[in-house]
């Protein structure tokens, strides 16, 4: 069994934002030499996500508006007890649960085995600082 | 390490609907010859889900009603920018994030290592057309 | 390829509650002897979750309040058809979809490859009875 580990770092210049990381994951799969296996891609921070969806800016706008409705940003300690700790990002911990921590993708014939529109995104919900993503490839 | 890849196709005759795909995943695990390992099952389309929950029609009705409240279908471009692209399915991209893209299941002694009520479902949120599900088995 | 399987049992003395299971997962990884690979940790019951987030009690309070708003407990069969079956836990099936069934974690150099704040939690949404969690380690 082969394995390959790669770390990416992102510093999103906004509270919320999405970045297409499909090319970096494809590169890690090529670097691994794995032809048949799995690749795990996960946020290493708990106010960020890795998810698979459409590379369409209107949809990304809609996701941000929708997440803000489901879990509004509110730095006060009234709505969220977490914000009594000196943090202001309780909402980001909730947005991340909706969008998910990780994706697991099949590798077939040395490539990401994707449907026609699948793209991998890093999702930031508490930005303006460096955060890491982990790529782990296993297989043969 | 062994691996096995299988594609399923579904054409759900409704906008929203759930189909139990546990038998097909069990068959893929048997076909793989894997005794100890993991199986990934994922929707290959971004307005569909694969999830594990109860095989109970009342609950499936409840899920649909609940998802419709959290992310209402609205083909107009007013609520969702994505629907300015000619699509009408922005809501389906949101419902899919709630229900998830994929499941990863342990294989122990050649079988899906499941609790008493776990069943695997394909979840469709923008139906009336053919979409694929990927099953990837790895292990030994 | 090595594999290792471990089952944990929890009986949470409340309808909803979260328990940090990181030490048990770390122990299972040590017991497996795997240096490079993946570990799957999943709830084996469909009204419970395994998720990764912050070990902060205020945030856990916020999650419970938030989940109760998104999917309120209501034992009557009026809001939820599932509760016509004699169950009262339809809300728990929804809360579990928000928080997720499972996590997949990379193992690097024999350890969980975690960011600074990542901790693994069992999430219970219909407690007062014994339920199981599965840990499956694969790798080399």
mmCIF file of N, CA and C in Angstrom, chain B:
data_model
loop_
_atom_site.group_PDB
_atom_site.id
_atom_site.type_symbol
_atom_site.label_atom_id
_atom_site.label_comp_id
_atom_site.label_asym_id
_atom_site.label_seq_id
_atom_site.Cartn_x
_atom_site.Cartn_y
_atom_site.Cartn_z
ATOM 1 N N UNK B 1 -3.269 -5.031 -1.620
ATOM 2 C CA UNK B 1 -4.548 -4.337 -1.455
ATOM 3 C C UNK B 1 -5.431 -4.585 -2.672
ATOM 4 N N UNK B 2 -6.674 -4.998 -2.405
ATOM 5 C CA UNK B 2 -7.648 -5.157 -3.488
ATOM 6 C C UNK B 2 -8.471 -3.878 -3.638
ATOM 7 N N UNK B 3 -8.983 -3.662 -4.847
ATOM 8 C CA UNK B 3 -9.951 -2.578 -5.029
ATOM 9 C C UNK B 3 -11.010 -3.022 -6.019
ATOM 10 N N UNK B 4 -12.165 -2.380 -5.926
ATOM 11 C CA UNK B 4 -13.285 -2.727 -6.803
ATOM 12 C C UNK B 4 -14.121 -1.468 -6.990
ATOM 13 N N UNK B 5 -14.510 -1.209 -8.233
ATOM 14 C CA UNK B 5 -15.233 0.021 -8.573
ATOM 15 C C UNK B 5 -16.531 -0.340 -9.272
ATOM 16 N N UNK B 6 -17.606 0.297 -8.851
ATOM 17 C CA UNK B 6 -18.905 0.002 -9.469
ATOM 18 C C UNK B 6 -19.699 1.304 -9.584
ATOM 19 N N UNK B 7 -20.391 1.493 -10.708
ATOM 20 C CA UNK B 7 -21.221 2.670 -10.913
ATOM 21 C C UNK B 7 -22.690 2.237 -11.004
ATOM 22 N N UNK B 8 -23.552 2.952 -10.294
ATOM 23 C CA UNK B 8 -24.991 2.731 -10.388
ATOM 24 C C UNK B 8 -25.623 3.961 -11.029
ATOM 25 N N UNK B 9 -26.730 3.777 -11.736
ATOM 26 C CA UNK B 9 -27.442 4.914 -12.332
ATOM 27 C C UNK B 9 -28.887 4.923 -11.850
ATOM 28 N N UNK B 10 -29.349 6.119 -11.472
ATOM 29 C CA UNK B 10 -30.718 6.289 -10.984
ATOM 30 C C UNK B 10 -31.412 7.408 -11.760
ATOM 31 N N UNK B 11 -32.690 7.196 -12.029
ATOM 32 C CA UNK B 11 -33.517 8.226 -12.655
ATOM 33 C C UNK B 11 -34.803 8.303 -11.844
ATOM 34 N N UNK B 12 -34.800 9.201 -10.865
ATOM 35 C CA UNK B 12 -35.912 9.287 -9.917
ATOM 36 C C UNK B 12 -37.040 10.105 -10.555
ATOM 37 N N UNK B 13 -38.262 9.540 -10.622
ATOM 38 C CA UNK B 13 -39.371 10.218 -11.316
ATOM 39 C C UNK B 13 -40.083 11.231 -10.427
ATOM 40 N N UNK B 14 -39.305 12.127 -9.820
ATOM 41 C CA UNK B 14 -39.850 13.191 -8.961
ATOM 42 C C UNK B 14 -38.716 14.169 -8.723
ATOM 43 N N UNK B 15 -39.056 15.391 -8.303
ATOM 44 C CA UNK B 15 -37.996 16.334 -7.950
ATOM 45 C C UNK B 15 -37.168 15.776 -6.790
ATOM 46 N N UNK B 16 -37.836 15.313 -5.733
ATOM 47 C CA UNK B 16 -37.142 14.808 -4.557
ATOM 48 C C UNK B 16 -37.554 13.371 -4.320
ATOM 49 N N UNK B 17 -36.612 12.521 -3.921
ATOM 50 C CA UNK B 17 -36.953 11.135 -3.603
ATOM 51 C C UNK B 17 -35.741 10.387 -3.084
ATOM 52 N N UNK B 18 -35.998 9.338 -2.301
ATOM 53 C CA UNK B 18 -34.927 8.540 -1.691
ATOM 54 C C UNK B 18 -35.067 7.092 -2.134
ATOM 55 N N UNK B 19 -33.946 6.440 -2.426
ATOM 56 C CA UNK B 19 -33.988 5.033 -2.835
ATOM 57 C C UNK B 19 -32.969 4.236 -2.023
ATOM 58 N N UNK B 20 -33.401 3.123 -1.494
ATOM 59 C CA UNK B 20 -32.542 2.245 -0.691
ATOM 60 C C UNK B 20 -31.565 1.502 -1.609
ATOM 61 N N UNK B 21 -30.287 1.770 -1.469
ATOM 62 C CA UNK B 21 -29.277 1.145 -2.333
ATOM 63 C C UNK B 21 -28.394 0.167 -1.546
ATOM 64 N N UNK B 22 -28.833 -0.224 -0.357
ATOM 65 C CA UNK B 22 -28.043 -1.149 0.459
ATOM 66 C C UNK B 22 -27.755 -2.461 -0.276
ATOM 67 N N UNK B 23 -28.746 -3.070 -0.955
ATOM 68 C CA UNK B 23 -28.449 -4.349 -1.625
ATOM 69 C C UNK B 23 -27.348 -4.226 -2.673
ATOM 70 N N UNK B 24 -27.341 -3.131 -3.426
ATOM 71 C CA UNK B 24 -26.306 -2.959 -4.459
ATOM 72 C C UNK B 24 -24.928 -2.776 -3.837
ATOM 73 N N UNK B 25 -24.870 -2.092 -2.689
ATOM 74 C CA UNK B 25 -23.561 -1.911 -2.035
ATOM 75 C C UNK B 25 -23.094 -3.245 -1.452
ATOM 76 N N UNK B 26 -24.006 -3.998 -0.859
ATOM 77 C CA UNK B 26 -23.645 -5.336 -0.349
ATOM 78 C C UNK B 26 -23.116 -6.221 -1.472
ATOM 79 N N UNK B 27 -23.753 -6.142 -2.626
ATOM 80 C CA UNK B 27 -23.304 -6.958 -3.761
ATOM 81 C C UNK B 27 -21.899 -6.539 -4.213
ATOM 82 N N UNK B 28 -21.643 -5.234 -4.262
ATOM 83 C CA UNK B 28 -20.308 -4.756 -4.676
ATOM 84 C C UNK B 28 -19.245 -5.232 -3.697
ATOM 85 N N UNK B 29 -19.571 -5.253 -2.409
ATOM 86 C CA UNK B 29 -18.609 -5.739 -1.409
ATOM 87 C C UNK B 29 -18.347 -7.230 -1.628
ATOM 88 N N UNK B 30 -19.400 -8.004 -1.867
ATOM 89 C CA UNK B 30 -19.192 -9.438 -2.163
ATOM 90 C C UNK B 30 -18.336 -9.603 -3.411
ATOM 91 N N UNK B 31 -18.640 -8.845 -4.463
ATOM 92 C CA UNK B 31 -17.893 -8.969 -5.723
ATOM 93 C C UNK B 31 -16.422 -8.609 -5.550
ATOM 94 N N UNK B 32 -16.127 -7.724 -4.596
ATOM 95 C CA UNK B 32 -14.743 -7.252 -4.421
ATOM 96 C C UNK B 32 -13.841 -8.315 -3.802
ATOM 97 N N UNK B 33 -14.428 -9.255 -3.070
ATOM 98 C CA UNK B 33 -13.616 -10.227 -2.337
ATOM 99 C C UNK B 33 -12.906 -9.654 -1.123
ATOM 100 N N UNK B 34 -13.176 -8.388 -0.788
ATOM 101 C CA UNK B 34 -12.528 -7.747 0.364
ATOM 102 C C UNK B 34 -13.172 -8.258 1.663
ATOM 103 N N UNK B 35 -12.345 -8.665 2.634
ATOM 104 C CA UNK B 35 -12.824 -9.158 3.931
ATOM 105 C C UNK B 35 -12.689 -8.077 5.008
ATOM 106 N N UNK B 36 -11.634 -7.250 4.903
ATOM 107 C CA UNK B 36 -11.382 -6.165 5.866
ATOM 108 C C UNK B 36 -11.012 -4.917 5.079
ATOM 109 N N UNK B 37 -11.771 -3.847 5.236
ATOM 110 C CA UNK B 37 -11.460 -2.640 4.474
ATOM 111 C C UNK B 37 -12.525 -1.585 4.627
ATOM 112 N N UNK B 38 -12.605 -0.723 3.618
ATOM 113 C CA UNK B 38 -13.569 0.379 3.616
ATOM 114 C C UNK B 38 -14.292 0.399 2.281
ATOM 115 N N UNK B 39 -15.536 0.850 2.306
ATOM 116 C CA UNK B 39 -16.243 1.131 1.060
ATOM 117 C C UNK B 39 -16.761 2.567 1.106
ATOM 118 N N UNK B 40 -16.437 3.296 0.044
ATOM 119 C CA UNK B 40 -16.934 4.656 -0.166
ATOM 120 C C UNK B 40 -18.118 4.581 -1.112
ATOM 121 N N UNK B 41 -19.216 5.247 -0.765
ATOM 122 C CA UNK B 41 -20.379 5.339 -1.662
ATOM 123 C C UNK B 41 -20.727 6.813 -1.774
ATOM 124 N N UNK B 42 -20.657 7.369 -2.975
ATOM 125 C CA UNK B 42 -20.930 8.811 -3.128
ATOM 126 C C UNK B 42 -21.777 9.108 -4.361
ATOM 127 N N UNK B 43 -22.586 10.149 -4.230
ATOM 128 C CA UNK B 43 -23.262 10.720 -5.390
ATOM 129 C C UNK B 43 -22.205 11.343 -6.293
ATOM 130 N N UNK B 44 -22.349 11.156 -7.602
ATOM 131 C CA UNK B 44 -21.413 11.770 -8.554
ATOM 132 C C UNK B 44 -21.981 13.082 -9.090
ATOM 133 N N UNK B 45 -23.165 13.450 -8.606
ATOM 134 C CA UNK B 45 -23.809 14.695 -9.028
ATOM 135 C C UNK B 45 -24.015 15.577 -7.809
ATOM 136 N N UNK B 46 -24.050 16.886 -8.030
ATOM 137 C CA UNK B 46 -23.948 17.837 -6.930
ATOM 138 C C UNK B 46 -25.297 18.345 -6.447
ATOM 139 N N UNK B 47 -26.368 17.735 -6.956
ATOM 140 C CA UNK B 47 -27.715 17.987 -6.425
ATOM 141 C C UNK B 47 -28.324 16.674 -5.932
ATOM 142 N N UNK B 48 -27.465 15.784 -5.469
ATOM 143 C CA UNK B 48 -27.893 14.481 -4.954
ATOM 144 C C UNK B 48 -26.993 14.106 -3.782
ATOM 145 N N UNK B 49 -27.478 13.169 -2.963
ATOM 146 C CA UNK B 49 -26.756 12.729 -1.763
ATOM 147 C C UNK B 49 -26.697 11.216 -1.701
ATOM 148 N N UNK B 50 -25.736 10.717 -0.940
ATOM 149 C CA UNK B 50 -25.803 9.359 -0.406
ATOM 150 C C UNK B 50 -25.714 9.507 1.103
ATOM 151 N N UNK B 51 -26.662 8.908 1.807
ATOM 152 C CA UNK B 51 -26.668 9.026 3.269
ATOM 153 C C UNK B 51 -27.146 7.724 3.894
ATOM 154 N N UNK B 52 -26.892 7.593 5.177
ATOM 155 C CA UNK B 52 -27.309 6.409 5.937
ATOM 156 C C UNK B 52 -28.306 6.844 6.992
ATOM 157 N N UNK B 53 -29.487 6.228 6.943
ATOM 158 C CA UNK B 53 -30.454 6.467 7.988
ATOM 159 C C UNK B 53 -31.486 5.346 7.971
ATOM 160 N N UNK B 54 -32.688 5.625 8.433
ATOM 161 C CA UNK B 54 -33.699 4.605 8.684
ATOM 162 C C UNK B 54 -34.519 4.350 7.424
ATOM 163 N N UNK B 55 -34.896 3.095 7.194
ATOM 164 C CA UNK B 55 -35.758 2.737 6.070
ATOM 165 C C UNK B 55 -37.209 2.820 6.520
ATOM 166 N N UNK B 56 -37.692 4.048 6.721
ATOM 167 C CA UNK B 56 -39.048 4.257 7.263
ATOM 168 C C UNK B 56 -39.693 5.389 6.466
ATOM 169 N N UNK B 57 -40.803 5.085 5.806
ATOM 170 C CA UNK B 57 -41.373 6.031 4.837
ATOM 171 C C UNK B 57 -41.859 7.325 5.500
ATOM 172 N N UNK B 58 -42.335 7.236 6.735
ATOM 173 C CA UNK B 58 -42.764 8.447 7.435
ATOM 174 C C UNK B 58 -41.583 9.385 7.655
ATOM 175 N N UNK B 59 -40.456 8.826 8.046
ATOM 176 C CA UNK B 59 -39.258 9.644 8.241
ATOM 177 C C UNK B 59 -38.810 10.281 6.922
ATOM 178 N N UNK B 60 -38.907 9.526 5.844
ATOM 179 C CA UNK B 60 -38.493 10.088 4.545
ATOM 180 C C UNK B 60 -39.400 11.259 4.159
ATOM 181 N N UNK B 61 -40.688 11.120 4.433
ATOM 182 C CA UNK B 61 -41.612 12.241 4.240
ATOM 183 C C UNK B 61 -41.178 13.448 5.087
ATOM 184 N N UNK B 62 -40.835 13.177 6.348
ATOM 185 C CA UNK B 62 -40.414 14.258 7.254
ATOM 186 C C UNK B 62 -39.142 14.937 6.747
ATOM 187 N N UNK B 63 -38.191 14.145 6.263
ATOM 188 C CA UNK B 63 -36.949 14.729 5.732
ATOM 189 C C UNK B 63 -37.265 15.691 4.583
ATOM 190 N N UNK B 64 -38.151 15.258 3.703
ATOM 191 C CA UNK B 64 -38.439 16.100 2.529
ATOM 192 C C UNK B 64 -39.095 17.422 2.952
ATOM 193 N N UNK B 65 -40.027 17.327 3.862
ATOM 194 C CA UNK B 65 -40.714 18.535 4.358
ATOM 195 C C UNK B 65 -39.715 19.470 5.056
ATOM 196 N N UNK B 66 -38.854 18.895 5.868
ATOM 197 C CA UNK B 66 -37.853 19.652 6.639
ATOM 198 C C UNK B 66 -36.834 20.316 5.708
ATOM 199 N N UNK B 67 -36.358 19.575 4.732
ATOM 200 C CA UNK B 67 -35.393 20.147 3.784
ATOM 201 C C UNK B 67 -36.037 21.267 2.980
ATOM 202 N N UNK B 68 -37.313 21.106 2.657
ATOM 203 C CA UNK B 68 -38.021 22.149 1.907
ATOM 204 C C UNK B 68 -38.148 23.424 2.745
ATOM 205 N N UNK B 69 -38.284 23.279 4.070
ATOM 206 C CA UNK B 69 -38.318 24.453 4.949
ATOM 207 C C UNK B 69 -36.942 25.111 5.045
ATOM 208 N N UNK B 70 -35.892 24.303 5.145
ATOM 209 C CA UNK B 70 -34.539 24.861 5.304
ATOM 210 C C UNK B 70 -34.033 25.501 4.016
ATOM 211 N N UNK B 71 -34.408 24.940 2.869
ATOM 212 C CA UNK B 71 -33.916 25.440 1.567
ATOM 213 C C UNK B 71 -35.034 25.275 0.552
ATOM 214 N N UNK B 72 -35.976 26.239 0.511
ATOM 215 C CA UNK B 72 -37.164 26.082 -0.335
ATOM 216 C C UNK B 72 -36.839 26.099 -1.833
ATOM 217 N N UNK B 73 -37.519 25.260 -2.586
ATOM 218 C CA UNK B 73 -37.458 25.331 -4.043
ATOM 219 C C UNK B 73 -38.025 26.664 -4.491
ATOM 220 N N UNK B 74 -37.270 27.372 -5.340
ATOM 221 C CA UNK B 74 -37.732 28.663 -5.844
ATOM 222 C C UNK B 74 -36.983 28.933 -7.146
ATOM 223 N N UNK B 75 -37.640 28.677 -8.280
ATOM 224 C CA UNK B 75 -36.945 28.798 -9.571
ATOM 225 C C UNK B 75 -36.607 30.237 -9.958
ATOM 226 N N UNK B 76 -37.189 31.205 -9.274
ATOM 227 C CA UNK B 76 -36.947 32.597 -9.641
ATOM 228 C C UNK B 76 -35.500 32.981 -9.344
ATOM 229 N N UNK B 77 -34.949 33.959 -10.046
ATOM 230 C CA UNK B 77 -33.576 34.408 -9.781
ATOM 231 C C UNK B 77 -33.499 35.398 -8.625
ATOM 232 N N UNK B 78 -34.608 35.639 -7.938
ATOM 233 C CA UNK B 78 -34.619 36.631 -6.867
ATOM 234 C C UNK B 78 -34.026 36.074 -5.585
ATOM 235 N N UNK B 79 -34.507 34.912 -5.176
ATOM 236 C CA UNK B 79 -34.004 34.319 -3.945
ATOM 237 C C UNK B 79 -32.590 33.768 -4.130
ATOM 238 N N UNK B 80 -32.357 33.098 -5.269
ATOM 239 C CA UNK B 80 -31.076 32.414 -5.508
ATOM 240 C C UNK B 80 -30.407 32.963 -6.780
ATOM 241 N N UNK B 81 -29.201 33.486 -6.653
ATOM 242 C CA UNK B 81 -28.449 33.962 -7.830
ATOM 243 C C UNK B 81 -28.147 32.834 -8.802
ATOM 244 N N UNK B 82 -27.942 31.612 -8.261
ATOM 245 C CA UNK B 82 -27.637 30.477 -9.138
ATOM 246 C C UNK B 82 -28.694 30.314 -10.222
ATOM 247 N N UNK B 83 -29.928 30.691 -9.902
ATOM 248 C CA UNK B 83 -31.014 30.495 -10.858
ATOM 249 C C UNK B 83 -31.024 31.573 -11.950
ATOM 250 N N UNK B 84 -30.073 32.504 -11.903
ATOM 251 C CA UNK B 84 -29.864 33.428 -13.042
ATOM 252 C C UNK B 84 -29.118 32.749 -14.188
ATOM 253 N N UNK B 85 -28.545 31.582 -13.916
ATOM 254 C CA UNK B 85 -27.748 30.888 -14.940
ATOM 255 C C UNK B 85 -28.621 30.077 -15.888
ATOM 256 N N UNK B 86 -29.951 30.088 -15.672
ATOM 257 C CA UNK B 86 -30.836 29.232 -16.460
ATOM 258 C C UNK B 86 -31.227 27.977 -15.703
ATOM 259 N N UNK B 87 -30.552 27.711 -14.587
ATOM 260 C CA UNK B 87 -30.927 26.592 -13.718
ATOM 261 C C UNK B 87 -32.086 27.014 -12.808
ATOM 262 N N UNK B 88 -32.775 26.029 -12.255
ATOM 263 C CA UNK B 88 -33.804 26.327 -11.252
ATOM 264 C C UNK B 88 -33.555 25.532 -9.972
ATOM 265 N N UNK B 89 -32.337 25.000 -9.810
ATOM 266 C CA UNK B 89 -32.104 23.986 -8.768
ATOM 267 C C UNK B 89 -31.170 24.417 -7.646
ATOM 268 N N UNK B 90 -31.029 25.725 -7.407
ATOM 269 C CA UNK B 90 -30.143 26.172 -6.319
ATOM 270 C C UNK B 90 -30.504 25.488 -5.007
ATOM 271 N N UNK B 91 -31.812 25.360 -4.749
ATOM 272 C CA UNK B 91 -32.239 24.715 -3.491
ATOM 273 C C UNK B 91 -31.685 23.295 -3.369
ATOM 274 N N UNK B 92 -31.581 22.592 -4.491
ATOM 275 C CA UNK B 92 -31.109 21.198 -4.466
ATOM 276 C C UNK B 92 -29.639 21.128 -4.040
ATOM 277 N N UNK B 93 -28.851 22.135 -4.423
ATOM 278 C CA UNK B 93 -27.443 22.182 -3.994
ATOM 279 C C UNK B 93 -27.334 22.362 -2.479
ATOM 280 N N UNK B 94 -28.321 23.036 -1.891
ATOM 281 C CA UNK B 94 -28.313 23.233 -0.438
ATOM 282 C C UNK B 94 -28.807 21.986 0.296
ATOM 283 N N UNK B 95 -29.901 21.432 -0.199
ATOM 284 C CA UNK B 95 -30.413 20.195 0.422
ATOM 285 C C UNK B 95 -29.321 19.123 0.427
ATOM 286 N N UNK B 96 -28.574 19.026 -0.657
ATOM 287 C CA UNK B 96 -27.512 18.018 -0.727
ATOM 288 C C UNK B 96 -26.437 18.250 0.342
ATOM 289 N N UNK B 97 -26.137 19.518 0.675
ATOM 290 C CA UNK B 97 -25.121 19.766 1.718
ATOM 291 C C UNK B 97 -25.616 19.312 3.090
ATOM 292 N N UNK B 98 -26.905 19.501 3.372
ATOM 293 C CA UNK B 98 -27.466 19.025 4.648
ATOM 294 C C UNK B 98 -27.366 17.500 4.744
ATOM 295 N N UNK B 99 -27.731 16.820 3.669
ATOM 296 C CA UNK B 99 -27.798 15.349 3.719
ATOM 297 C C UNK B 99 -26.451 14.702 3.417
ATOM 298 N N UNK B 100 -25.528 15.436 2.791
ATOM 299 C CA UNK B 100 -24.175 14.931 2.576
ATOM 300 C C UNK B 100 -23.968 14.303 1.210
ATOM 301 N N UNK B 101 -22.722 14.273 0.764
ATOM 302 C CA UNK B 101 -22.364 13.692 -0.539
ATOM 303 C C UNK B 101 -22.115 12.199 -0.490
ATOM 304 N N UNK B 102 -21.586 11.717 0.633
ATOM 305 C CA UNK B 102 -20.966 10.393 0.637
ATOM 306 C C UNK B 102 -21.117 9.727 1.990
ATOM 307 N N UNK B 103 -20.926 8.413 2.010
ATOM 308 C CA UNK B 103 -20.706 7.679 3.253
ATOM 309 C C UNK B 103 -19.496 6.768 3.065
ATOM 310 N N UNK B 104 -18.792 6.531 4.162
ATOM 311 C CA UNK B 104 -17.696 5.566 4.194
ATOM 312 C C UNK B 104 -18.088 4.523 5.238
ATOM 313 N N UNK B 105 -18.046 3.264 4.840
ATOM 314 C CA UNK B 105 -18.544 2.177 5.686
ATOM 315 C C UNK B 105 -17.429 1.149 5.876
ATOM 316 N N UNK B 106 -17.282 0.660 7.107
ATOM 317 C CA UNK B 106 -16.300 -0.392 7.381
ATOM 318 C C UNK B 106 -16.784 -1.722 6.824
ATOM 319 N N UNK B 107 -15.834 -2.512 6.310
ATOM 320 C CA UNK B 107 -16.089 -3.905 5.940
ATOM 321 C C UNK B 107 -15.345 -4.785 6.936
ATOM 322 N N UNK B 108 -16.087 -5.642 7.628
ATOM 323 C CA UNK B 108 -15.514 -6.553 8.628
ATOM 324 C C UNK B 108 -15.998 -7.968 8.322
ATOM 325 N N UNK B 109 -15.078 -8.887 8.232
ATOM 326 C CA UNK B 109 -15.456 -10.279 7.891
ATOM 327 C C UNK B 109 -16.265 -10.345 6.602
ATOM 328 N N UNK B 110 -15.915 -9.505 5.637
ATOM 329 C CA UNK B 110 -16.544 -9.563 4.322
ATOM 330 C C UNK B 110 -17.904 -8.917 4.221
ATOM 331 N N UNK B 111 -18.362 -8.249 5.310
ATOM 332 C CA UNK B 111 -19.697 -7.638 5.279
ATOM 333 C C UNK B 111 -19.667 -6.180 5.728
ATOM 334 N N UNK B 112 -20.671 -5.417 5.309
ATOM 335 C CA UNK B 112 -20.869 -4.062 5.820
ATOM 336 C C UNK B 112 -21.033 -4.145 7.336
ATOM 337 N N UNK B 113 -20.209 -3.411 8.062
ATOM 338 C CA UNK B 113 -20.230 -3.484 9.532
ATOM 339 C C UNK B 113 -21.230 -2.449 10.060
ATOM 340 N N UNK B 114 -22.484 -2.838 10.083
ATOM 341 C CA UNK B 114 -23.586 -1.910 10.321
ATOM 342 C C UNK B 114 -24.221 -2.121 11.691
ATOM 343 N N UNK B 115 -24.753 -1.042 12.259
ATOM 344 C CA UNK B 115 -25.653 -1.127 13.392
ATOM 345 C C UNK B 115 -27.006 -1.663 12.940
ATOM 346 N N UNK B 116 -27.931 -1.839 13.909
ATOM 347 C CA UNK B 116 -29.170 -2.565 13.609
ATOM 348 C C UNK B 116 -30.081 -1.898 12.588
ATOM 349 N N UNK B 117 -30.031 -0.567 12.467
ATOM 350 C CA UNK B 117 -30.991 0.123 11.609
ATOM 351 C C UNK B 117 -30.346 0.826 10.431
ATOM 352 N N UNK B 118 -29.051 0.720 10.276
ATOM 353 C CA UNK B 118 -28.372 1.471 9.211
ATOM 354 C C UNK B 118 -28.710 0.912 7.822
ATOM 355 N N UNK B 119 -29.191 1.787 6.957
ATOM 356 C CA UNK B 119 -29.444 1.469 5.552
ATOM 357 C C UNK B 119 -28.920 2.650 4.727
ATOM 358 N N UNK B 120 -28.471 2.347 3.515
ATOM 359 C CA UNK B 120 -27.852 3.359 2.643
ATOM 360 C C UNK B 120 -28.883 3.844 1.629
ATOM 361 N N UNK B 121 -28.996 5.171 1.504
ATOM 362 C CA UNK B 121 -29.959 5.749 0.571
ATOM 363 C C UNK B 121 -29.294 6.677 -0.438
ATOM 364 N N UNK B 122 -29.791 6.601 -1.654
ATOM 365 C CA UNK B 122 -29.545 7.643 -2.647
ATOM 366 C C UNK B 122 -30.618 8.700 -2.437
ATOM 367 N N UNK B 123 -30.208 9.952 -2.292
ATOM 368 C CA UNK B 123 -31.139 11.055 -2.101
ATOM 369 C C UNK B 123 -31.113 11.982 -3.304
ATOM 370 N N UNK B 124 -32.246 12.129 -3.945
ATOM 371 C CA UNK B 124 -32.363 12.971 -5.150
ATOM 372 C C UNK B 124 -33.074 14.268 -4.798
ATOM 373 N N UNK B 125 -32.513 15.398 -5.239
ATOM 374 C CA UNK B 125 -33.129 16.707 -4.967
ATOM 375 C C UNK B 125 -33.430 17.490 -6.248
ATOM 376 N N UNK B 126 -33.121 16.903 -7.396
ATOM 377 C CA UNK B 126 -33.406 17.545 -8.695
ATOM 378 C C UNK B 126 -33.520 16.438 -9.733
ATOM 379 N N UNK B 127 -34.619 15.708 -9.640
ATOM 380 C CA UNK B 127 -34.763 14.450 -10.358
ATOM 381 C C UNK B 127 -35.224 14.572 -11.797
ATOM 382 N N UNK B 128 -35.836 13.520 -12.277
ATOM 383 C CA UNK B 128 -36.317 13.384 -13.648
ATOM 384 C C UNK B 128 -35.180 13.297 -14.660
ATOM 385 N N UNK B 129 -33.976 12.876 -14.184
ATOM 386 C CA UNK B 129 -32.887 12.611 -15.136
ATOM 387 C C UNK B 129 -31.885 11.645 -14.513
ATOM 388 N N UNK B 130 -31.137 10.984 -15.376
ATOM 389 C CA UNK B 130 -30.214 9.931 -14.934
ATOM 390 C C UNK B 130 -29.018 10.541 -14.215
ATOM 391 N N UNK B 131 -28.703 9.968 -13.059
ATOM 392 C CA UNK B 131 -27.523 10.389 -12.302
ATOM 393 C C UNK B 131 -26.830 9.142 -11.754
ATOM 394 N N UNK B 132 -25.523 9.300 -11.491
ATOM 395 C CA UNK B 132 -24.728 8.138 -11.098
ATOM 396 C C UNK B 132 -24.269 8.189 -9.649
ATOM 397 N N UNK B 133 -24.069 7.012 -9.102
ATOM 398 C CA UNK B 133 -23.485 6.802 -7.770
ATOM 399 C C UNK B 133 -22.248 5.931 -7.947
ATOM 400 N N UNK B 134 -21.192 6.251 -7.225
ATOM 401 C CA UNK B 134 -19.935 5.488 -7.281
ATOM 402 C C UNK B 134 -19.780 4.657 -6.012
ATOM 403 N N UNK B 135 -19.412 3.394 -6.186
ATOM 404 C CA UNK B 135 -19.048 2.517 -5.061
ATOM 405 C C UNK B 135 -17.586 2.131 -5.253
ATOM 406 N N UNK B 136 -16.758 2.440 -4.259
ATOM 407 C CA UNK B 136 -15.329 2.077 -4.332
ATOM 408 C C UNK B 136 -14.964 1.276 -3.096
ATOM 409 N N UNK B 137 -14.529 0.054 -3.307
ATOM 410 C CA UNK B 137 -14.141 -0.835 -2.218
ATOM 411 C C UNK B 137 -12.621 -0.963 -2.210
ATOM 412 N N UNK B 138 -11.998 -0.781 -1.036
ATOM 413 C CA UNK B 138 -10.569 -1.091 -0.911
ATOM 414 C C UNK B 138 -10.341 -1.905 0.360
ATOM 415 N N UNK B 139 -9.331 -2.765 0.318
ATOM 416 C CA UNK B 139 -9.012 -3.575 1.487
ATOM 417 C C UNK B 139 -8.344 -4.871 1.088
ATOM 418 N N UNK B 140 -8.468 -5.851 1.984
ATOM 419 C CA UNK B 140 -7.814 -7.137 1.704
ATOM 420 C C UNK B 140 -8.681 -8.305 2.108
#
